[in-house]
Coordinates of C-alpha atoms and ligand atoms in Angstrom, one line a residue:
X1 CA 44.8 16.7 0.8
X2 CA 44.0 19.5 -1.5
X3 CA 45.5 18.0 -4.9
X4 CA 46.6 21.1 -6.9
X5 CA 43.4 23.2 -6.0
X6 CA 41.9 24.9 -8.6
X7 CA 38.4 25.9 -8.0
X8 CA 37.2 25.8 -11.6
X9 CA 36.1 26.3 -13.8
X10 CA 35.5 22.7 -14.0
X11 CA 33.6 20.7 -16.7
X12 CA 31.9 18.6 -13.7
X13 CA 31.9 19.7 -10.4
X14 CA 30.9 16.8 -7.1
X15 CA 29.6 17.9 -4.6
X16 CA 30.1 15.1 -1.8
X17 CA 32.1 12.0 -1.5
X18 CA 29.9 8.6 -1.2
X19 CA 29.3 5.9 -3.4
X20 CA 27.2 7.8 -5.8
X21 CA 29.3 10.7 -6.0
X22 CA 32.7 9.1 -6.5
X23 CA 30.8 6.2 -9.0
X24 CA 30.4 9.1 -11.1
X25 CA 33.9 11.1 -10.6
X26 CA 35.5 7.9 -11.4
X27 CA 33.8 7.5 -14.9
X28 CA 34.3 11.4 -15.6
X29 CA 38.0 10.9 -14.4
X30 CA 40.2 13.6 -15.6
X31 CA 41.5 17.5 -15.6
X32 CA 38.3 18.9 -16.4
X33 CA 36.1 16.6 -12.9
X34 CA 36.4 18.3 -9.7
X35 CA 35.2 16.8 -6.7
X36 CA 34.1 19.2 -3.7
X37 CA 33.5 18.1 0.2
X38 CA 33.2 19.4 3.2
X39 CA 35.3 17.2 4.7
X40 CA 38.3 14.8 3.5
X41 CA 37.2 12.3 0.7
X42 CA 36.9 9.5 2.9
X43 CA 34.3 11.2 5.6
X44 CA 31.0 10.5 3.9
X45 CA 28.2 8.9 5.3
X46 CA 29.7 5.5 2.9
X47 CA 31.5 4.8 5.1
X48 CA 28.7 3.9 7.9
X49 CA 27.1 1.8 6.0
X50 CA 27.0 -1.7 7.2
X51 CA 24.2 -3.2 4.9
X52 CA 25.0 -4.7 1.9
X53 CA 24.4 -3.8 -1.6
X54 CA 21.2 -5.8 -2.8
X55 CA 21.6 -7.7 -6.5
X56 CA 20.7 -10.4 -8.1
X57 CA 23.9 -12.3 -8.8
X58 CA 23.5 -15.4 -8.4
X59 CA 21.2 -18.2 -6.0
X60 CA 18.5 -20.5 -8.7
X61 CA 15.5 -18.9 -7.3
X62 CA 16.2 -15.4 -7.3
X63 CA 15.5 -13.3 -10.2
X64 CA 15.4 -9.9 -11.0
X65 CA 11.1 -9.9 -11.3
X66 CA 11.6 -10.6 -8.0
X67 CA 13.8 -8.3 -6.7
X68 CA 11.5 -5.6 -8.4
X69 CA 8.6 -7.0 -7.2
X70 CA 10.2 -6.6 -3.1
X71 CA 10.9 -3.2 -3.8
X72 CA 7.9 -2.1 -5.1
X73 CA 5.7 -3.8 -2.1
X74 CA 8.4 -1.9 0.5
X75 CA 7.9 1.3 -1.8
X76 CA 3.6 1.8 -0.8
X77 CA 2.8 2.4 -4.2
X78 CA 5.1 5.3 -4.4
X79 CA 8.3 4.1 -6.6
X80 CA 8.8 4.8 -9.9
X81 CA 8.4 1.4 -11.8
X82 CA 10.6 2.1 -14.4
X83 CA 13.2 3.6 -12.1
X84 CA 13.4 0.2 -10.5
X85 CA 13.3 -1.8 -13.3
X86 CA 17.1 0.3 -14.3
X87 CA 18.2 -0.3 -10.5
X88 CA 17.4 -4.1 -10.6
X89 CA 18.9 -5.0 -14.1
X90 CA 21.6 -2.7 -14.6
X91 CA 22.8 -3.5 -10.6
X92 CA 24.7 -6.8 -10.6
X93 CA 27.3 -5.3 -13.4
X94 CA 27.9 -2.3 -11.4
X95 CA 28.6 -4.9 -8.6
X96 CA 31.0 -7.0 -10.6
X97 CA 32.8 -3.3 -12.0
X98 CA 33.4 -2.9 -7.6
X99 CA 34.7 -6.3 -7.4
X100 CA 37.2 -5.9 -10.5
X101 CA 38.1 -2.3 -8.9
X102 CA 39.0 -4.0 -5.8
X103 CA 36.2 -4.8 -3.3
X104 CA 36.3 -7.5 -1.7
X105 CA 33.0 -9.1 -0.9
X106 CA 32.5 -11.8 1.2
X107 CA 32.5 -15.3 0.0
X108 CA 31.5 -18.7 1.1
X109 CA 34.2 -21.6 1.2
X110 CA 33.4 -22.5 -1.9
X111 CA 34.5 -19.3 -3.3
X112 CA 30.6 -17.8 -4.1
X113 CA 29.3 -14.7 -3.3
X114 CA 27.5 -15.1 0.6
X115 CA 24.1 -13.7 -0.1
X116 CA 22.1 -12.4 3.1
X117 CA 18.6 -11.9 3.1
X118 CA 17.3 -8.6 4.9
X119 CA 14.0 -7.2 5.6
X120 CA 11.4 -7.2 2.7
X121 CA 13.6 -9.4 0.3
X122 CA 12.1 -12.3 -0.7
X123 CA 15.2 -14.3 -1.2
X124 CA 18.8 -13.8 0.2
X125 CA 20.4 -11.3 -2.3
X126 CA 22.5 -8.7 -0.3
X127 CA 26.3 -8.9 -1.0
X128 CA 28.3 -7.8 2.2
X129 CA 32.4 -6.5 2.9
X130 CA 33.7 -7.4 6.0
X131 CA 30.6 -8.9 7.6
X132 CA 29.4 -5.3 8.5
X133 CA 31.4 -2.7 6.8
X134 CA 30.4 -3.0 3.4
X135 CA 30.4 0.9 3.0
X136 CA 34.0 1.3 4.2
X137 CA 35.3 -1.0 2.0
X138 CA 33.5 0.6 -0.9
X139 CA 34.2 3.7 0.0
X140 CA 38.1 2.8 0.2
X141 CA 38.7 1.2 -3.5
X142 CA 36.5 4.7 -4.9
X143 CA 38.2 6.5 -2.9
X144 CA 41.6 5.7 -4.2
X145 CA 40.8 5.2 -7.5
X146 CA 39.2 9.3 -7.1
X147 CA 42.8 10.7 -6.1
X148 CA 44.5 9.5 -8.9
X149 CA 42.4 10.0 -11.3
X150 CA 40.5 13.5 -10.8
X151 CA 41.4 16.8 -11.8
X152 CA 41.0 18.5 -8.6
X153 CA 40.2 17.4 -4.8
X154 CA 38.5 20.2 -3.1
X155 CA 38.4 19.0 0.7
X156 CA 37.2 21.5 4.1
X157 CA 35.1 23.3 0.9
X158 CA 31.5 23.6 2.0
X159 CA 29.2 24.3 -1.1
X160 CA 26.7 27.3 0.5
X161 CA 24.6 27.8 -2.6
X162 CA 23.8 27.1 -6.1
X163 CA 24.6 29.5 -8.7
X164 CA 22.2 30.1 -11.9
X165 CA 22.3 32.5 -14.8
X166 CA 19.9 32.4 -17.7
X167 CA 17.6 29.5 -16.1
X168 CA 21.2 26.9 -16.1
X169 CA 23.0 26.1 -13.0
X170 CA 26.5 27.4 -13.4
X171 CA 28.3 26.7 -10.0
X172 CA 27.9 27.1 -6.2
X173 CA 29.3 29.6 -3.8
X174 CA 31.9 27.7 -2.1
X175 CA 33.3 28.4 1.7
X176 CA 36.9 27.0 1.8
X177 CA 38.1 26.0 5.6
X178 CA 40.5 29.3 5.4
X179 CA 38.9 31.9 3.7
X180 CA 35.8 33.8 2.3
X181 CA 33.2 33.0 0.2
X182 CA 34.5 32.1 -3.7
X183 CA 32.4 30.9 -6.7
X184 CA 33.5 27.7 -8.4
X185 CA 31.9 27.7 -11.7
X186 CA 31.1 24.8 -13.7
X187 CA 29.2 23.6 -16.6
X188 CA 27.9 20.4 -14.6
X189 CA 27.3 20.6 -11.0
X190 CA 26.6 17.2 -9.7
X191 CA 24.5 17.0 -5.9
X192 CA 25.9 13.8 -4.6
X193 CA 25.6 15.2 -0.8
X194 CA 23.7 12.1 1.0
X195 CA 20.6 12.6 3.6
X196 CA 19.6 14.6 6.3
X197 CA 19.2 12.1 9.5
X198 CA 21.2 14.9 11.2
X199 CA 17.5 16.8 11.9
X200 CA 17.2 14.3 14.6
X201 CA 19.1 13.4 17.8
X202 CA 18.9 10.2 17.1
X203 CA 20.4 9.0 13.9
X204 CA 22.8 6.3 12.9
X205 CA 23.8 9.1 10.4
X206 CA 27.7 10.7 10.9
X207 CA 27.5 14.5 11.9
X208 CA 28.2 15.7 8.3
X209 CA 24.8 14.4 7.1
X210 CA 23.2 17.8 7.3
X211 CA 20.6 17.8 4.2
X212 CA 23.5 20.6 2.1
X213 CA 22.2 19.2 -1.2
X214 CA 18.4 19.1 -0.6
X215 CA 18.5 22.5 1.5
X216 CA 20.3 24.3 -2.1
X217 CA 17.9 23.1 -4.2
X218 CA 15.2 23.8 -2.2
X219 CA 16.6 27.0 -2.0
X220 CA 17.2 28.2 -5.7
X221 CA 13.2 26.2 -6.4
X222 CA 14.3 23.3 -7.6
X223 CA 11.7 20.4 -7.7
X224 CA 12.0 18.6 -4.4
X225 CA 10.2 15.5 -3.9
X226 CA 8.8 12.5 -0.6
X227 CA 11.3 14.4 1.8
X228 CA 8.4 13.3 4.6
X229 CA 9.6 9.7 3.9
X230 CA 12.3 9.6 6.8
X231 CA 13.1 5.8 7.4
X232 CA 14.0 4.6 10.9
X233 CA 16.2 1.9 11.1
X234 CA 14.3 -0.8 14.0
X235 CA 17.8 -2.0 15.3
X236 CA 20.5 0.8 16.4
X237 CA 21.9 0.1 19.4
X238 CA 20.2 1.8 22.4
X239 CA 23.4 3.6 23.8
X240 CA 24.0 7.3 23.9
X241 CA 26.6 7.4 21.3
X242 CA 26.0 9.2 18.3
X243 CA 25.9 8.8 15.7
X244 CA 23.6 5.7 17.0
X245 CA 26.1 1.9 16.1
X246 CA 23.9 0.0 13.7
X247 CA 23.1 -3.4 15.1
X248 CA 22.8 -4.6 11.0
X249 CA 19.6 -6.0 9.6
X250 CA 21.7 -8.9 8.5
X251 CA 22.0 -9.9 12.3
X252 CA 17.8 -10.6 11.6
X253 CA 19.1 -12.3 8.1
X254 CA 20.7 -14.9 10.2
X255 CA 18.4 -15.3 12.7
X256 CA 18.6 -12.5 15.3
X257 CA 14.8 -12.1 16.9
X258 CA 13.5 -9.2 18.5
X259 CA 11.9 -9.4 21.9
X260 CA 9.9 -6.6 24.1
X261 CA 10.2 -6.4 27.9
X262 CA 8.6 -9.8 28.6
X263 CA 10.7 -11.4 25.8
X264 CA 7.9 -11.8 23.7
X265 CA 8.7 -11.7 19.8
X266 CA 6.3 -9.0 18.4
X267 CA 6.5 -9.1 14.5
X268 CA 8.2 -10.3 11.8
X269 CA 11.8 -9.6 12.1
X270 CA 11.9 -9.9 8.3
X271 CA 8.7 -7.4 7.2
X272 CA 10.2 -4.1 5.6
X273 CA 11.9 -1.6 7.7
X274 CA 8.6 0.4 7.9
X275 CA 6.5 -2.2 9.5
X276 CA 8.9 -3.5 12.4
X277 CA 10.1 0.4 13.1
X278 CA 6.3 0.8 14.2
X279 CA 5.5 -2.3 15.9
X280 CA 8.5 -0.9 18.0
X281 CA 7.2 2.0 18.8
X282 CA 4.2 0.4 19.6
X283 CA 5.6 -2.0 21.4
X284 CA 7.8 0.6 23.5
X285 CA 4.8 2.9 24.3
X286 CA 2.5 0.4 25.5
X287 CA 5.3 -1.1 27.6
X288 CA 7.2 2.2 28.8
X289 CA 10.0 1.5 27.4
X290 CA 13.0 3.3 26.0
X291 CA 14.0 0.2 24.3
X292 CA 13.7 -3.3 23.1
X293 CA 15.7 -6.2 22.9
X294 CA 17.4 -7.9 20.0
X295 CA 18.3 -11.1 20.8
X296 CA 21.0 -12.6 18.6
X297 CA 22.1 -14.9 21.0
X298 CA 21.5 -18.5 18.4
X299 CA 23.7 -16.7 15.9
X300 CA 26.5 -19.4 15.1
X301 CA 29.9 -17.9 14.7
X302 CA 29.1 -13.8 15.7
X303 CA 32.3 -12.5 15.6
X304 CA 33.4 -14.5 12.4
X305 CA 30.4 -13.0 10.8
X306 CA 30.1 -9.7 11.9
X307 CA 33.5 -9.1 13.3
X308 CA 32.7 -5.1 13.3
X309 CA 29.1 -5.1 15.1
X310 CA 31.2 -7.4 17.5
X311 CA 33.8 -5.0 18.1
X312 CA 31.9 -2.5 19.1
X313 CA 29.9 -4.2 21.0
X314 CA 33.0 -6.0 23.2
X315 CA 33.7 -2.4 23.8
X316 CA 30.8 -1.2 25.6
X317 CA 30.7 -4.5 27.4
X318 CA 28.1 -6.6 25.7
X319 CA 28.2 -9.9 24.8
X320 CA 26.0 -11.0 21.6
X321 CA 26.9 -14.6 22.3
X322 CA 24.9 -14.3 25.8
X323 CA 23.3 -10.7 26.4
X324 CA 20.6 -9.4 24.7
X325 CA 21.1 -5.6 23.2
X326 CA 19.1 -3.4 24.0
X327 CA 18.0 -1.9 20.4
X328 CA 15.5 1.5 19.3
X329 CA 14.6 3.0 16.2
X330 CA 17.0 5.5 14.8
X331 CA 16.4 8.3 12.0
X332 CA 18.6 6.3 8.7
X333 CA 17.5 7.3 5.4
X334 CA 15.8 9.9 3.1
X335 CA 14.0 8.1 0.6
X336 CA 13.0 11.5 -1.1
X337 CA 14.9 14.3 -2.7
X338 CA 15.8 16.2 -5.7
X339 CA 13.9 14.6 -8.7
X340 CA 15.7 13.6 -11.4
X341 CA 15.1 12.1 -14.9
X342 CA 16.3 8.7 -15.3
X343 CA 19.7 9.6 -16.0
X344 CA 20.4 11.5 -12.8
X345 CA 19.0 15.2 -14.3
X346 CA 17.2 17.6 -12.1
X347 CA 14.5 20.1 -13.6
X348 CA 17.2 23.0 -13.7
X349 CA 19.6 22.5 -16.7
X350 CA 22.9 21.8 -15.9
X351 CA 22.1 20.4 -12.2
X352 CA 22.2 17.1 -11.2
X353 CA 21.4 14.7 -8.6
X354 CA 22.2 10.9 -7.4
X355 CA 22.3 9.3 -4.4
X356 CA 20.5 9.6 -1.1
X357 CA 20.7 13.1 -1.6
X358 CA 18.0 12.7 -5.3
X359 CA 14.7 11.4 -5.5
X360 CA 15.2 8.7 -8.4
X361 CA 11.5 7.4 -8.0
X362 CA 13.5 3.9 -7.1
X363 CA 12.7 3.9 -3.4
X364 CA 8.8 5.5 -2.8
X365 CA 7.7 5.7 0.4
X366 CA 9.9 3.2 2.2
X367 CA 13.6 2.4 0.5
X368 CA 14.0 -1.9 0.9
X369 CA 17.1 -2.6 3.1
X370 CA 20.3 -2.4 1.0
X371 CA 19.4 -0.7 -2.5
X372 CA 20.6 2.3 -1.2
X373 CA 24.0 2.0 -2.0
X374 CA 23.1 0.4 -5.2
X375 CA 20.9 3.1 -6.3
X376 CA 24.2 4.9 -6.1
X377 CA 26.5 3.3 -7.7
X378 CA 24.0 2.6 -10.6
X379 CA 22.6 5.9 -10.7
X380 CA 26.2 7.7 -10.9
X381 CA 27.0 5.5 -13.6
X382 CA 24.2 6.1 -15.5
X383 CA 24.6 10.4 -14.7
X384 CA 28.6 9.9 -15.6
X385 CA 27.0 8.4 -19.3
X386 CA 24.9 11.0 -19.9
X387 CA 27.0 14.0 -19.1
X388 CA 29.5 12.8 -21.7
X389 CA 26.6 12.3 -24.3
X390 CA 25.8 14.8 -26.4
X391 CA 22.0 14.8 -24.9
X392 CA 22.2 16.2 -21.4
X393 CA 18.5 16.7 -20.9
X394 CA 16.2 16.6 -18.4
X395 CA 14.1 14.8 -19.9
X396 CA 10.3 14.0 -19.2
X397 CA 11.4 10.3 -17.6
X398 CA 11.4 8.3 -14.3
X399 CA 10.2 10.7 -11.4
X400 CA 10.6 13.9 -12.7
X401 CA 7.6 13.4 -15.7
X402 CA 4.7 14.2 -13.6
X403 CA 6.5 16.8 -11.8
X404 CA 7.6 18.5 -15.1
X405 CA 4.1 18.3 -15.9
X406 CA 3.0 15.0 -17.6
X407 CA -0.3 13.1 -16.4
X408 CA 0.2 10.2 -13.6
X409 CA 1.8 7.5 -14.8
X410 CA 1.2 4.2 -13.2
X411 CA -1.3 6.2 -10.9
X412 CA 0.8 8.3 -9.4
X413 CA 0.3 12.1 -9.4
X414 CA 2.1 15.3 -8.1
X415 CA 1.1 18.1 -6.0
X416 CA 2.6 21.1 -5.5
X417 CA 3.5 22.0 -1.5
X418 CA 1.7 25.5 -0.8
X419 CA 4.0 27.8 0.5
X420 CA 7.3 29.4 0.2
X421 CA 10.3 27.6 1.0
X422 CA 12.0 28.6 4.8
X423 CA 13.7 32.2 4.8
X424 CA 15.5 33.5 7.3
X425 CA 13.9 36.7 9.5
X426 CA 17.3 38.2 9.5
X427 CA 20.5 38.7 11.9
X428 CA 20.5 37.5 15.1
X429 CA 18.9 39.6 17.9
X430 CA 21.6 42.3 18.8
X431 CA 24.2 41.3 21.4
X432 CA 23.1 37.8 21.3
X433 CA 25.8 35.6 20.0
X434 CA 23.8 32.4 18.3
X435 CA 25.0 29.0 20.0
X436 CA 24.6 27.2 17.2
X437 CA 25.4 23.7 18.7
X438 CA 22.6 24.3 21.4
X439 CA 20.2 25.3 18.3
X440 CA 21.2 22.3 16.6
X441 CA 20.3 19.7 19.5
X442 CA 17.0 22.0 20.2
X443 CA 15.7 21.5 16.5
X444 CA 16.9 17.6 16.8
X445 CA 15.7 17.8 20.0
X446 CA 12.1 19.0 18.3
X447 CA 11.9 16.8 15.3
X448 CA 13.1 13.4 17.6
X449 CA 9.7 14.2 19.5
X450 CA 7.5 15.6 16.7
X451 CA 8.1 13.9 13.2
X452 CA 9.6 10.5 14.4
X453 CA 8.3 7.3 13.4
X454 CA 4.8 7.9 14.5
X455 CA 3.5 11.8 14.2
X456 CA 0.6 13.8 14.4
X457 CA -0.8 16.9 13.4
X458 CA 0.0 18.2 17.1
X459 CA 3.3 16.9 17.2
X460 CA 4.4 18.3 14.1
X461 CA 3.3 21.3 14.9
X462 CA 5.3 21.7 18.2
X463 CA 8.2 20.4 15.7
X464 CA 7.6 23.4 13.3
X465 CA 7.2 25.7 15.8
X466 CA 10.7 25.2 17.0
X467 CA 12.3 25.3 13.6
X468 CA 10.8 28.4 13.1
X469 CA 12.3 29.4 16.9
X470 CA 15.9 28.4 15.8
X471 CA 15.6 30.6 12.3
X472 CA 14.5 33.7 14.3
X473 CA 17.9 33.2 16.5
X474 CA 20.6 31.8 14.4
X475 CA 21.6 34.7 12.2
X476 CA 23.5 34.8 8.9
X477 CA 23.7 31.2 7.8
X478 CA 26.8 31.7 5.6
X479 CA 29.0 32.8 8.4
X480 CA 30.6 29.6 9.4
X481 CA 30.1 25.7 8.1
X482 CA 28.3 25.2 11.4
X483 CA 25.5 28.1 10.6
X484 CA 25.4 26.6 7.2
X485 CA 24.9 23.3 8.6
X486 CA 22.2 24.4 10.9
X487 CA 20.5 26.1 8.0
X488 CA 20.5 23.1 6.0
X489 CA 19.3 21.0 8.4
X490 CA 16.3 23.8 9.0
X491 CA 15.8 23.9 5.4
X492 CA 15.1 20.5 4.9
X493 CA 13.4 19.9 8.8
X494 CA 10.5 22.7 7.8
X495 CA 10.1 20.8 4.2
X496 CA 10.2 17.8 5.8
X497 CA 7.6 19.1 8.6
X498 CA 4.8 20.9 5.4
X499 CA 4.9 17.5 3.6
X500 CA 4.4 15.2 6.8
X501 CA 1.1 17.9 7.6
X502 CA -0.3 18.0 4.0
X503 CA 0.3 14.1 3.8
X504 CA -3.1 13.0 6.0
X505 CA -2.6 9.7 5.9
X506 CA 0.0 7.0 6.3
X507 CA 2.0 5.1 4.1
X508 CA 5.6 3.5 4.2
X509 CA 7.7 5.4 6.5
X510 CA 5.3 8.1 7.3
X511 CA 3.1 7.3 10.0
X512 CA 0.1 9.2 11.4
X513 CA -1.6 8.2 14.3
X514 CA -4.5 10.7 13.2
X515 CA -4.6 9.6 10.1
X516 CA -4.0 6.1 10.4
X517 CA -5.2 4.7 6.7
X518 CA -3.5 4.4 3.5
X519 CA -5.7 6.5 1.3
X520 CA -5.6 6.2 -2.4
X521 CA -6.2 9.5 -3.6
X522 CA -2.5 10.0 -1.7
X523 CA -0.5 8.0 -4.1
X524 CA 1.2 11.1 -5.4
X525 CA 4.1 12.6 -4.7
X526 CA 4.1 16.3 -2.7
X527 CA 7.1 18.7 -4.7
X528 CA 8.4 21.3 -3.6
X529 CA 9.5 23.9 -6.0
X530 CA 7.4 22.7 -8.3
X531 CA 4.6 20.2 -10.1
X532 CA 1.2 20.3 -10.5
X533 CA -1.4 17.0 -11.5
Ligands
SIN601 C1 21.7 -2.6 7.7 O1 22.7 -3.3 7.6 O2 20.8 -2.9 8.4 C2 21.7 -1.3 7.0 C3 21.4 -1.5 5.6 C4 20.7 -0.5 4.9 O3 20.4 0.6 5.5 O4 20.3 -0.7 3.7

C-alpha cells in the first residue's frame, strides 16, 4: 500500500522497515515522517528473527553488570563500553513500551516473563514471541502502529543513492517499482536498511538483505566501520532452502546438544556464537562433512515450545522428538557498519544510522545472541529523541569519537582502510546482456568459499578476485532493483574482503587460519571513509 505518496520533502525520511527503523518512525509519527522500502512494510529481515530480545527484566541473579559484562567478553575487546552500558540499561523499558504496544511475549503459568538463556549469556535473560518468532510478532504491532501513524508509506521504492549538498545529506535518489529515478528530499534521512548476509549463498538472511545502507554510505565516504565481523549462526538447518530455516539458539538454551559424525559433543553448546561456528568448521573439515548434527531429541514439550522450528521441520519430514537435524553454519549478522554517535548520528550531518545496518560500538567483533533486535529498538528510540531536539549533532561519542579523530578510548584505536571504495569499470561489454542472478550466486558463490567462517589470505583473494569479475560484467547498477542489489552487495563484499586482508589476526567472528592469534595492537577498528589513530 502506497498511503497517499508524496515523495517529500519530508522532515524524516526511513529507509527500511525493521525493528529499528519503525521504533523510530513510530516516535516521529506524523505528516512530516516518511518511511521508504523496497518492499512492503512487513518484508524486512524482522521478521526472520527467531531469537529473542535479551534484557534484564526480571530473575534474582541477573543484573544489568552482568549483562554488560557477557557482551563485552562476546565482543573481543572491540565494543564500545559506553555504547553497551545505554543498550543494557535503557533495554528493559523499551521492552515493556513493546509489551504495552501489543507484543505478546511468552509467559510462564504463573504469568512471568519465560526467560531463555542463549549462547554467551550468563544467566537466562532473552524474552521470546511465539516460541520462535519473536521478530514477526514485533514486526507486526510496529508495523501497524507505522500505517496509521506516518505521513507517508513509500513501498517497491528502492533508495539508489544518498544525496549531499554543502557537506549535509539532503535526500536519496529513489527508484519507484514503475518509474524513473526521482529524488526524495529530506532534512533527516535515517539508514535503518539491516545487513548484508545476502553476499553469501548461505545465509539465514531473506533475499532483500543486500547491504543498500552500508553500500550508499560507503559510496558518498561515509565512515564505515568492523564490516569484516560477519557472524555465522552454528545451527541453520542443513537443507537447501534459502534463505537457510534457523534451528534457534534457544533449542541449546533448553538443552539441545550438538554432535559430529560419531555423535561426539564437541564444545560448549553455550560459548558465544563465534567459538561454536568454528569448532564446527573444524569439526566438519576434519571429518568431511557438510554438516553436523543437533540433537534436540531430550527437549520436553518441542512443539509447545517452539511450535514454528517444529513446523518447518514436520514439513521437510523431520522429527525433533526422534531425528537428529542435520545443522551448518550460516552467514547471520553484520556486527559492523555505519558509525554513529550515541544517539544514532553518522559523521555526515543530517544522516543517520540504527540497526544492523550502523555500527553503534554495542556489538564489537562478535554481537551476543539476541541484542540485536534490542540494539534496535533502543537505538531508534534514542535517534527518534534526538532528531526532535534541538541538538542534532554528531557528536564526538560512542564509536564514532576515535573515528572523528579523538585518541583511543578504552584502548581501542581506528585506522583508516587504504584504498578507494569499489567503482564500477563501466557498461557492460557490448552485446552482452548482464545475467545478474547468475552474477549474484557467482559472487555468493565466491565469498561462501573465500571469507566464511575460517579465511585466509589466499581465500580472500580468490573472493576479491571474483567481485572484481562481477563489476567488470554487470553494467549500469541503477538500471533495475536487481543491478542495484547486486551492486550493493559488491559494495559491501569488496569492503568486507580489504578489511578481512588488512585484519592479520583473529578475533570474534573473523577467523584466520594464517593468522591464527589475537593480537593486541589489533584492537582497533578498520574505517572506511574515514579515521585515523
Ligand atoms: C536465534 O534464535 O538463534 C537467533 C537469535 C539471534 O540471532 O540473536
Amino acid at each position: 500500500m502506497n498511503k497517499g505518496v508524496r515523495p517529500g520533502p519530508f522532515n524524516v525520511l526511513v529507509l527500511g522497515s525493521g525493528v529499528a527503523g519503525l521504533s523510530a518512525a513510530v516516535r516521529l509519527a506524523g505528516p512530516g515522517t516518511g518511511v521508504l522500502t523496497k518492499g512492503v512494510l512487513s518484508q524486512s529481515a524482522t521478521r526472520w528473527a527467531q531469537g529473542g530480545v535479551a534484557a534484564v527484566l526480571g530473575g534474582d541473579e541477573d543484573s544489568t553488570d552482568l549483562h554488560l559484562a557477557d557482551t563485552l567478553a562476546a565482543g573481543a575487546g572491540l565494543c564500545d563500553e559506553e555504547a553497551v552500558r545505554i543498550l543494557v540499561d535503557e533495554g528493559p523499558g523499551r521492552v515493556h513500551e513493546l509489551i504495552t504496544l501489543g507484543v505478546e511475549f511468552d509467559r510462564e503459568a504463573t504469568g512471568m516473563l519465560s526467560l531463555a538463556r542463549e549462547g554467551g549469556h550468563s544467566r537466562p535473560r532473552v524474552v521470546h514471541a511465539g516460541g520462535a518468532a519473536t521478530g514477526a510478532e514485533v514486526e507486526r504491532a510496529l508495523v501497524d502502529a507505522t500505517y496509521r501513524t506516518a505521513g507517508a508509506v513509500l513501498e517497491g521504492w528502492f533508495a539508489l543513492d544518498l544525496m549531499i549538498e554543502d557537506g549535509r545529506c539532503v535526500g536519496v535518489s529513489a527508484l519507484p517499482s514503475d518509474g524513473c529515478v526521482v529524488e526524495v528530499r529530506a532534512d533527516h534521512v535515517v539508514l535503518a536498511t539491516g545487513g548484508a548476509g545476502q553476499m553469501y549463498s548461505v545465509t539465514t538472511n531473506p533475499h532483500e538483505s543486500t547491504g543498500d545502507g552500508v553500500a550508499m554510505a560507503l559510496r558518498a565516504g561515509v565512515p564505515t566501520a568492523d564490516v569484516e565481523f560477519v557472524q555465522f549462526h552454528p545451527t541453520a538447518l542443513h537443507h537447501p532452502a534459502m534463505p537457510r530455516p534457523l534451528l534457534s539458539e534457544a533449542l541449546r538454551g533448553h538443552g539441545a546438544l550438538l554432535r559430529d559424525r560419531d555423535g561426539e559433543r564437541f564444545v560448549d553448546e553455550l560459548a558465544p556464537r563465534d567459538v561454536v561456528s568454528r569448532a564446527m568448521a573444524a569439526r566438519m573439515s576434519e571429518q568431511g562433512m557438510a554438516h553436523l548434527w543437533l540433537d534436540a531429541t531430550g527437549l520436553e514439550r518441542f512443539e509447545q515450545r517452539f511450535p514454528t522450528i517444529a513446523a518447518s521441520l514436520t514439513s521437510i519430514g523431520l522429527n525433533p522428538e526422534t531425528d537428529w537435524l542435520p545443522i551448518a553454519p550460516a552467514a547471520h549478522h553484520l556486527s559492523g557498519g555505519v558509525v554513529t554517535d550515541l544517539w544514532g548520528a553518522t559523521a555526515l550531518p543530517g544522516l543517520w544510522a540504527v540497526g544492523e545496518v550502523a555500527c553503534t560500538g554495542v556489538h564489537g567483533a562478535n554481537r551476543l545472541a539476541s541484542n540485536s533486535l534490542l540494539e534496535g529498538m533502543v537505538f531508534g528510540a534514542r535517534l527518534a529523541e534526538r532528531i526532535t531536539s534541538a541538538d542534532h549533532g554528531p557528536e564526538r561519542t560512542g564509536a564514532l569519537r576515535v573515528v572523528l579523530g579523538d585518541a583511543p578510548i578504552d584502548g581501542i584505536a581506528c585506522t583508516a582502510v587504504p584504498g578507494r571504495p569499489l567503482s564500477w569499470p563501466g557498461p557492460a561489454p557490448v552485446g552482452v546482456a548482464p545475467d545478474v542472478p547468475k552474477l549474484r550466486d557467482s559472487l555468493q558463490r565466491a565469498m561462501t568459499d573465500g571469507a566464511g567462517v575460517v579465511r585466509t589470505e589466499t581465500s580472500l583473494g580468490r573472493a576479491r578476485a571474483v567481485v572484481a569479475d562481477v563489476a567488470a560484467c554487470m553494467g549500469d547498477r541503477t538500471a533495475s532493483v536487481a543491478a542495484g542489489e547486486l551492486g550493493n552487495l559488491l559494495q559491501v563484499a569488496d569492503a568486507l574482503l580489504v578489511s578481512a586482508r588488512t585484519r592479520t589476526e583473529s578475533r570474534g567472528a573473523h577467523s584466520r587460519r594464517d593468522h591464527p592469534d589475537t593480537v593486541p595492537s589489533w584492537r582497533r577498528r578498520l574505517v572506511h571513509g574515514g579515521g585515523e589513530g
